[in-house]
Short mmCIF file of C-alpha atoms in Angstrom, two decimals:
data_model
loop_
_atom_site.label_atom_id
_atom_site.label_comp_id
_atom_site.label_asym_id
_atom_site.label_seq_id
_atom_site.Cartn_x
_atom_site.Cartn_y
_atom_site.Cartn_z
CA UNK B 63 2.29 -19.28 -23.27
CA UNK B 64 1.83 -17.51 -19.92
CA UNK B 65 3.60 -20.22 -17.91
CA UNK B 66 6.54 -20.04 -20.32
CA UNK B 67 6.64 -16.25 -19.90
CA UNK B 68 6.58 -16.62 -16.09
CA UNK B 69 9.57 -18.99 -16.30
CA UNK B 70 11.39 -16.58 -18.60
CA UNK B 71 10.83 -13.55 -16.32
CA UNK B 72 11.43 -15.49 -13.08
CA UNK B 73 13.98 -18.22 -13.91
CA UNK B 74 15.24 -18.14 -10.30
CA UNK B 75 13.03 -16.85 -7.48
CA UNK B 76 15.88 -16.95 -4.92
CA UNK B 77 16.73 -13.20 -4.96
CA UNK B 78 13.07 -12.36 -4.32
CA UNK B 79 12.82 -14.99 -1.57
CA UNK B 80 15.88 -13.49 0.14
CA UNK B 81 14.30 -10.01 0.08
CA UNK B 82 11.07 -11.42 1.50
CA UNK B 83 13.00 -13.27 4.23
CA UNK B 84 14.70 -10.00 5.17
CA UNK B 85 11.30 -8.28 5.50
CA UNK B 86 9.95 -11.17 7.60
CA UNK B 87 12.95 -10.96 9.93
CA UNK B 88 12.33 -7.21 10.37
CA UNK B 89 8.73 -8.05 11.25
CA UNK B 90 9.91 -10.64 13.79
CA UNK B 91 11.97 -7.91 15.45
CA UNK B 92 8.74 -6.00 16.15
CA UNK B 93 6.53 -9.07 16.66
CA UNK B 94 8.74 -11.90 18.04
CA UNK B 95 5.78 -14.30 18.40
CA UNK B 96 4.84 -14.03 14.72
CA UNK B 97 5.17 -16.97 12.35
CA UNK B 98 7.09 -16.52 9.13
CA UNK B 99 4.73 -17.40 6.27
CA UNK B 100 5.45 -20.14 3.76
CA UNK B 101 5.78 -18.47 0.34
CA UNK B 102 4.27 -20.12 -2.73
CA UNK B 103 4.20 -18.72 -6.25
CA UNK B 104 1.37 -19.44 -8.66
CA UNK B 105 -0.44 -18.35 -11.82
CA UNK B 106 -3.41 -16.28 -10.61
CA UNK B 107 -5.13 -15.87 -13.98
CA UNK B 108 -4.37 -12.14 -13.58
CA UNK B 109 -6.48 -11.92 -10.43
CA UNK B 110 -4.16 -11.53 -7.44
CA UNK B 111 -0.74 -10.00 -6.87
CA UNK B 112 -0.51 -11.59 -3.46
CA UNK B 113 -2.81 -13.84 -1.49
CA UNK B 114 -2.10 -14.22 2.24
CA UNK B 115 -3.94 -17.18 3.78
CA UNK B 116 -3.22 -18.38 7.33
CA UNK B 117 0.51 -19.24 7.39
CA UNK B 118 0.89 -19.18 3.61
CA UNK B 119 1.65 -16.22 1.37
CA UNK B 120 0.82 -16.81 -2.29
CA UNK B 121 2.31 -14.61 -5.01
CA UNK B 122 0.69 -14.41 -8.44
CA UNK B 123 3.76 -14.13 -10.66
CA UNK B 124 1.63 -13.39 -13.73
CA UNK B 125 0.81 -10.04 -12.10
CA UNK B 126 4.49 -9.01 -12.22
CA UNK B 127 5.55 -10.01 -15.74
CA UNK B 128 6.42 -6.44 -16.74
CA UNK B 129 4.31 -3.46 -17.75
CA UNK B 130 5.71 -3.55 -21.30
CA UNK B 131 5.30 -7.30 -21.84
CA UNK B 132 2.98 -8.05 -24.76
CA UNK B 133 0.78 -10.36 -22.63
CA UNK B 134 0.23 -7.50 -20.19
CA UNK B 135 -0.37 -4.83 -22.83
CA UNK B 136 -3.01 -7.10 -24.45
CA UNK B 137 -5.10 -7.33 -21.27
CA UNK B 138 -8.45 -5.64 -21.78
CA UNK B 139 -8.41 -2.03 -20.48
CA UNK B 140 -11.97 -2.47 -19.17
CA UNK B 141 -10.65 -4.70 -16.39
CA UNK B 142 -6.99 -3.68 -16.43
CA UNK B 143 -6.70 0.10 -16.87
CA UNK B 144 -3.24 1.49 -17.59
CA UNK B 145 -2.58 2.48 -13.97
CA UNK B 146 -2.94 -1.20 -12.97
CA UNK B 147 -0.72 -2.37 -15.84
CA UNK B 148 1.95 0.13 -14.76
CA UNK B 149 2.16 -1.71 -11.42
CA UNK B 150 2.45 -5.16 -13.02
CA UNK B 151 6.23 -5.07 -13.01
CA UNK B 152 8.85 -7.23 -11.23
CA UNK B 153 10.15 -4.11 -9.43
CA UNK B 154 6.93 -4.00 -7.38
CA UNK B 155 6.78 -7.71 -6.48
CA UNK B 156 8.37 -7.35 -3.04
CA UNK B 157 6.61 -4.18 -1.89
CA UNK B 158 3.16 -5.30 -3.12
CA UNK B 159 3.56 -8.75 -1.53
CA UNK B 160 4.69 -7.38 1.83
CA UNK B 161 1.98 -4.70 1.76
CA UNK B 162 -0.72 -7.31 1.19
CA UNK B 163 0.70 -9.51 3.94
CA UNK B 164 0.79 -6.63 6.45
CA UNK B 165 -2.76 -5.58 5.63
CA UNK B 166 -3.96 -9.15 6.10
CA UNK B 167 -2.28 -9.36 9.53
CA UNK B 168 -3.49 -5.97 10.75
CA UNK B 169 -7.05 -5.81 9.50
CA UNK B 170 -10.39 -6.70 11.00
CA UNK B 171 -11.51 -10.34 10.95
CA UNK B 172 -12.28 -11.46 7.39
CA UNK B 173 -11.89 -7.95 6.01
CA UNK B 174 -8.77 -8.33 3.93
CA UNK B 175 -9.25 -11.63 2.09
CA UNK B 176 -7.94 -10.38 -1.24
CA UNK B 177 -5.68 -7.69 -2.62
CA UNK B 178 -8.63 -5.82 -4.13
CA UNK B 179 -10.12 -4.90 -0.74
CA UNK B 180 -9.15 -1.76 1.10
CA UNK B 181 -9.99 -1.05 4.72
CA UNK B 182 -12.61 1.56 5.43
CA UNK B 183 -12.91 2.70 9.03
CA UNK B 184 -15.57 4.76 10.84
CA UNK B 185 -14.77 7.97 8.93
CA UNK B 186 -12.39 9.54 6.43
CA UNK B 187 -9.69 10.49 8.97
CA UNK B 188 -9.59 7.12 10.77
CA UNK B 189 -9.34 5.41 7.37
CA UNK B 190 -6.38 7.61 6.37
CA UNK B 191 -4.64 6.93 9.69
CA UNK B 192 -5.20 3.17 9.39
CA UNK B 193 -3.62 3.13 5.92
CA UNK B 194 -0.87 5.47 7.10
CA UNK B 195 0.06 3.01 9.85
CA UNK B 196 0.10 0.10 7.40
CA UNK B 197 2.39 2.03 5.06
CA UNK B 198 4.72 3.06 7.91
CA UNK B 199 5.02 -0.59 8.95
CA UNK B 200 5.67 -1.57 5.31
CA UNK B 201 8.45 1.02 5.17
CA UNK B 202 9.97 -0.38 8.39
CA UNK B 203 10.08 -3.87 6.85
CA UNK B 204 11.51 -2.62 3.54
CA UNK B 205 14.00 0.09 4.57
CA UNK B 206 15.85 -0.07 1.24
CA UNK B 207 12.78 0.57 -0.93
CA UNK B 208 12.16 4.05 -2.30
CA UNK B 209 9.00 6.06 -1.63
CA UNK B 210 8.08 5.52 -5.30
CA UNK B 211 8.36 1.76 -4.92
CA UNK B 212 6.38 1.59 -1.67
CA UNK B 213 3.47 3.61 -3.06
CA UNK B 214 3.79 2.52 -6.70
CA UNK B 215 4.23 6.16 -7.70
CA UNK B 216 6.46 7.62 -10.38
CA UNK B 217 9.19 10.10 -9.43
CA UNK B 218 7.04 12.87 -10.89
CA UNK B 219 4.01 11.81 -8.81
CA UNK B 220 6.06 11.70 -5.59
CA UNK B 221 7.44 15.16 -6.29
CA UNK B 222 3.91 16.43 -6.91
CA UNK B 223 2.79 15.03 -3.53
CA UNK B 224 5.65 16.61 -1.61
CA UNK B 225 5.25 19.97 -3.34
CA UNK B 226 1.47 20.01 -2.81
CA UNK B 227 1.16 18.48 0.66
CA UNK B 228 -0.28 21.67 2.16
CA UNK B 229 -2.71 22.06 -0.75
CA UNK B 230 -3.85 18.41 -0.36
CA UNK B 231 -4.60 18.92 3.33
CA UNK B 232 -6.35 22.27 2.74
CA UNK B 233 -8.47 20.55 0.09
CA UNK B 234 -9.61 17.97 2.69
CA UNK B 235 -10.55 20.79 5.08
CA UNK B 236 -12.23 22.97 2.43
CA UNK B 237 -14.47 20.14 1.21
CA UNK B 238 -15.18 18.91 4.76
CA UNK B 239 -13.77 15.46 4.02
CA UNK B 240 -11.81 14.95 7.26
CA UNK B 241 -14.75 13.55 9.24
CA UNK B 242 -16.85 12.38 6.30
CA UNK B 243 -18.53 9.00 6.72
CA UNK B 244 -19.39 8.77 3.02
CA UNK B 245 -17.84 5.48 1.85
CA UNK B 246 -17.70 6.66 -1.76
CA UNK B 247 -15.65 9.73 -0.76
CA UNK B 248 -13.36 7.61 1.40
CA UNK B 249 -12.73 4.97 -1.29
CA UNK B 250 -12.02 7.69 -3.87
CA UNK B 251 -8.98 8.64 -1.78
CA UNK B 252 -7.66 5.16 -0.92
CA UNK B 253 -8.43 3.02 -3.96
CA UNK B 254 -5.91 2.88 -6.82
CA UNK B 255 -6.59 5.07 -9.85
CA UNK B 256 -4.96 7.14 -12.57
CA UNK B 257 -5.41 10.14 -10.24
CA UNK B 258 -7.32 10.95 -7.03
CA UNK B 259 -10.86 12.27 -7.72
CA UNK B 260 -11.35 15.85 -6.56
CA UNK B 261 -7.67 16.64 -7.09
CA UNK B 262 -5.76 17.70 -10.23
CA UNK B 263 -5.03 15.11 -12.94
CA UNK B 264 -1.33 15.27 -11.99
CA UNK B 265 -2.11 13.75 -8.59
CA UNK B 266 -1.47 10.01 -8.20
CA UNK B 267 -4.28 7.61 -7.30
CA UNK B 268 -4.79 6.42 -3.74
CA UNK B 269 -3.48 9.67 -2.32
CA UNK B 270 -5.27 9.05 0.99
CA UNK B 271 -2.70 6.39 1.84
CA UNK B 272 0.15 8.80 1.21
CA UNK B 273 -1.30 11.70 3.22
CA UNK B 274 -2.23 9.25 6.00
CA UNK B 275 1.34 7.98 6.00
CA UNK B 276 2.68 11.55 6.23
CA UNK B 277 0.42 12.26 9.22
CA UNK B 278 1.38 9.03 10.99
CA UNK B 279 5.10 9.37 10.28
CA UNK B 280 5.11 12.94 11.58
CA UNK B 281 3.41 11.79 14.81
CA UNK B 282 5.78 8.81 15.14
CA UNK B 283 8.84 11.04 14.80
CA UNK B 284 7.51 13.62 17.27
CA UNK B 285 6.66 11.15 20.07
CA UNK B 286 8.49 8.50 22.11
CA UNK B 287 6.02 5.81 21.05
CA UNK B 288 7.27 2.46 19.70
CA UNK B 289 6.13 1.19 16.32
CA UNK B 290 4.22 -1.70 17.92
CA UNK B 291 2.40 0.69 20.26
CA UNK B 292 1.56 2.98 17.36
CA UNK B 293 0.12 0.13 15.27
CA UNK B 294 -2.00 -1.23 18.14
CA UNK B 295 -3.13 2.18 19.45
CA UNK B 296 -6.88 2.77 19.04
CA UNK B 297 -8.89 5.97 18.59
CA UNK B 298 -5.76 8.07 18.12
CA UNK B 299 -6.63 9.71 14.80
CA UNK B 300 -7.53 13.14 16.25
CA UNK B 301 -4.37 13.17 18.36
CA UNK B 302 -2.30 12.33 15.25
CA UNK B 303 -4.09 15.04 13.23
CA UNK B 304 -3.46 17.66 15.93
CA UNK B 305 0.29 17.04 15.73
CA UNK B 306 0.39 17.01 11.92
CA UNK B 307 2.81 19.55 10.42
CA UNK B 308 3.51 19.87 6.72
#
């Protein structure tokens, strides 16, 4: 049944392959020595949207059948809450695949072996900046994708973020989160969810990635630094924070 549904939703993978090839060529512009991965599609048993491994990039097509497909709606909410089902749509296939691939290429050894892992650095701020850099690089590879598509946010959620950017930052300062080394607090801000704990219910999940991206993008636009230099730069989180304007 599921294999038939995959064939029905993805009768021809060519348009997706062309979009992926475009992203890989953008990456090659920044990293000329990089190898373009060999893309394979597979049935992941609803376990992995994308699985980068060495020079191969696997895509679990069952994870993109469509949020309203009956097979998806029947998945047990204990393991697949609604916010995850909302992302299981063909519109997110390219951005989620490229995101996973970038994280796998720019993470610590063995850290990013599956799409369920999210990088935690030495403290809250350095984690936000790491994710912000990954999202800025994703945006550079997918220049035609909307903010909503890149972050898997709805229009309403993106508008909430933009309108409340100052409030979000003040919240981090007020609750002394910026330099927190508490892994639970860090993960609450970067892991997916129906909203970000400690913020209003209207907030989207994983807001740490978005605010990190805003900090990094602001710094990138205000300096002469190249994207490659920015990505490879170490211990720059305080410098980036100092230049942050919202």
